[in-house]
Coordinates of C-alpha atoms in Angstrom, one line a residue:
M1 CA -1.9 40.1 -29.8
A2 CA 0.0 38.7 -31.5
T3 CA -0.3 36.8 -35.1
I4 CA 0.7 33.2 -36.2
G5 CA 4.3 33.9 -37.7
E6 CA 5.0 36.2 -34.7
N7 CA 3.9 33.5 -32.1
I8 CA 6.6 31.3 -33.9
R9 CA 9.3 33.9 -34.1
R10 CA 8.9 34.2 -29.7
Y11 CA 8.5 30.8 -29.9
R12 CA 11.4 29.2 -32.0
K13 CA 14.2 32.9 -30.6
A14 CA 12.8 31.4 -27.2
H15 CA 14.3 28.2 -27.2
G16 CA 17.6 28.7 -28.9
L17 CA 16.0 27.5 -32.1
S18 CA 17.4 28.7 -36.1
A19 CA 14.7 29.1 -38.6
A20 CA 17.2 26.6 -40.0
R21 CA 17.3 24.8 -37.3
L22 CA 14.0 24.4 -36.2
G23 CA 13.8 23.9 -40.0
E24 CA 14.9 20.6 -40.1
M25 CA 13.5 19.8 -36.7
V26 CA 9.7 19.7 -38.8
G27 CA 10.6 18.8 -42.6
L28 CA 10.3 22.0 -43.9
T29 CA 13.3 24.6 -45.7
E30 CA 14.0 27.3 -43.6
S31 CA 12.8 29.9 -46.3
A32 CA 9.6 27.9 -45.4
I33 CA 10.5 28.5 -41.4
L34 CA 10.7 32.2 -42.1
H35 CA 7.7 33.2 -44.4
Y36 CA 5.8 31.6 -41.2
E37 CA 7.2 34.1 -39.3
R38 CA 7.4 36.7 -42.0
G39 CA 4.2 36.4 -42.3
I40 CA 4.8 35.3 -46.6
R41 CA 3.2 32.2 -46.0
T42 CA 0.6 30.8 -42.7
P43 CA 1.4 26.8 -41.9
V44 CA -1.6 24.4 -42.4
E45 CA -2.7 22.1 -39.5
S46 CA -0.3 19.2 -39.6
Q47 CA 3.1 21.7 -40.6
L48 CA 1.5 24.2 -37.2
E49 CA 1.0 21.2 -34.9
K50 CA 4.9 20.2 -35.1
I51 CA 5.8 23.3 -35.1
A52 CA 4.1 23.2 -31.9
R53 CA 5.5 20.0 -31.4
A54 CA 9.3 21.2 -31.7
L55 CA 8.9 24.3 -29.6
D56 CA 7.1 22.5 -26.7
V57 CA 3.9 24.2 -27.0
S58 CA 0.8 23.9 -27.5
P59 CA -1.2 24.1 -30.6
K60 CA -3.3 27.7 -29.8
M61 CA -0.2 29.4 -28.6
L62 CA 0.9 29.4 -31.8
E63 CA -2.7 30.7 -33.1
D64 CA -3.7 34.8 -34.1
H65 CA -6.7 35.0 -31.4
K66 CA -7.0 38.4 -33.4
I67 CA -7.8 40.9 -30.5
E68 CA -6.1 44.3 -30.9
S69 CA -8.2 46.4 -28.8
A70 CA -10.1 46.5 -25.5
R71 CA -13.6 46.1 -27.2
D72 CA -12.0 42.8 -28.9
L73 CA -10.6 41.8 -25.7
V74 CA -14.2 42.4 -24.0
G75 CA -16.2 40.8 -26.8
A76 CA -13.7 37.4 -25.7
L77 CA -14.9 37.8 -22.1
L78 CA -18.4 37.7 -23.0
Q79 CA -17.7 34.5 -24.9
L80 CA -15.3 33.5 -21.7
E81 CA -18.6 34.1 -19.9
D82 CA -21.5 32.0 -21.6
E83 CA -18.4 28.5 -22.0
F84 CA -16.3 28.9 -19.0
G85 CA -19.2 31.1 -16.1
L86 CA -16.3 34.2 -15.7
V87 CA -17.7 36.6 -14.8
P88 CA -17.2 40.0 -13.9
D89 CA -16.8 40.9 -9.6
M90 CA -18.7 44.2 -9.7
C91 CA -17.1 44.7 -5.6
D92 CA -14.0 44.9 -6.9
G93 CA -13.6 45.1 -9.7
G94 CA -11.9 41.5 -10.4
L95 CA -13.3 38.6 -12.2
W96 CA -15.1 35.4 -10.9
I97 CA -16.6 31.9 -12.3
D98 CA -19.6 31.1 -11.1
P99 CA -20.2 27.9 -10.1
K100 CA -23.5 27.5 -11.8
A101 CA -21.9 27.7 -15.2
K102 CA -20.6 24.3 -17.1
N103 CA -16.9 24.0 -17.2
A104 CA -16.9 26.4 -13.3
Q105 CA -15.1 23.2 -11.9
K106 CA -12.3 22.6 -14.2
T107 CA -12.0 26.8 -14.4
D108 CA -11.2 26.9 -11.6
A109 CA -9.9 24.7 -11.4
A110 CA -6.6 26.2 -13.8
I111 CA -6.9 29.2 -12.2
K112 CA -6.3 27.7 -9.3
A113 CA -3.0 26.8 -10.9
W114 CA -2.1 29.8 -12.8
G115 CA -2.7 31.9 -9.5
A116 CA 0.2 29.3 -7.5
M117 CA 2.5 29.3 -11.1
R118 CA 2.2 33.5 -10.8
H119 CA 2.7 32.9 -7.2
R120 CA 5.9 31.1 -7.2
F121 CA 7.4 33.2 -9.7
I122 CA 6.5 36.1 -8.0
T123 CA 7.4 35.9 -5.2
G124 CA 11.4 33.7 -6.3
E125 CA 10.4 30.6 -6.3
I126 CA 10.7 29.7 -10.1
T127 CA 12.7 32.4 -12.7
Q128 CA 10.2 33.8 -15.5
E129 CA 11.8 31.0 -17.7
E130 CA 10.4 28.7 -15.4
Y131 CA 6.7 30.9 -15.2
D132 CA 6.8 31.3 -19.1
A133 CA 7.5 27.4 -20.2
W134 CA 4.3 26.7 -17.8
K135 CA 2.8 28.8 -19.4
R136 CA 3.3 27.7 -23.2
K137 CA 2.1 24.4 -22.5
F138 CA -1.3 25.5 -23.2

């Protein structure tokens, strides 16, 4: 997964912003933005929130989730099992939501919304840019 700085850079460039312009938008210098992007410094939570607002993304989208291997991914999926009931389906190799789990209804609805948006993208109803903009909201 990408670092906080890499995520800031990716979303900044997706919006066509220079580091100087993003800095102006959030009350920081171009140098500060570039230091974040290069991993020289890490923004404090309040700065990260301002940057996320300026980039029209959730602050969570800028975080480094530290998933770097299949083992890390399975660890994250096991956490999702505990919190949201996401479990493997041994019949088809997919994943499903255990309806008895806490947060199951909200998780199921969110995944269905994701599936619907992905379907719209695959069928050409929306563009890659529109799909990416929808994903940034999370």
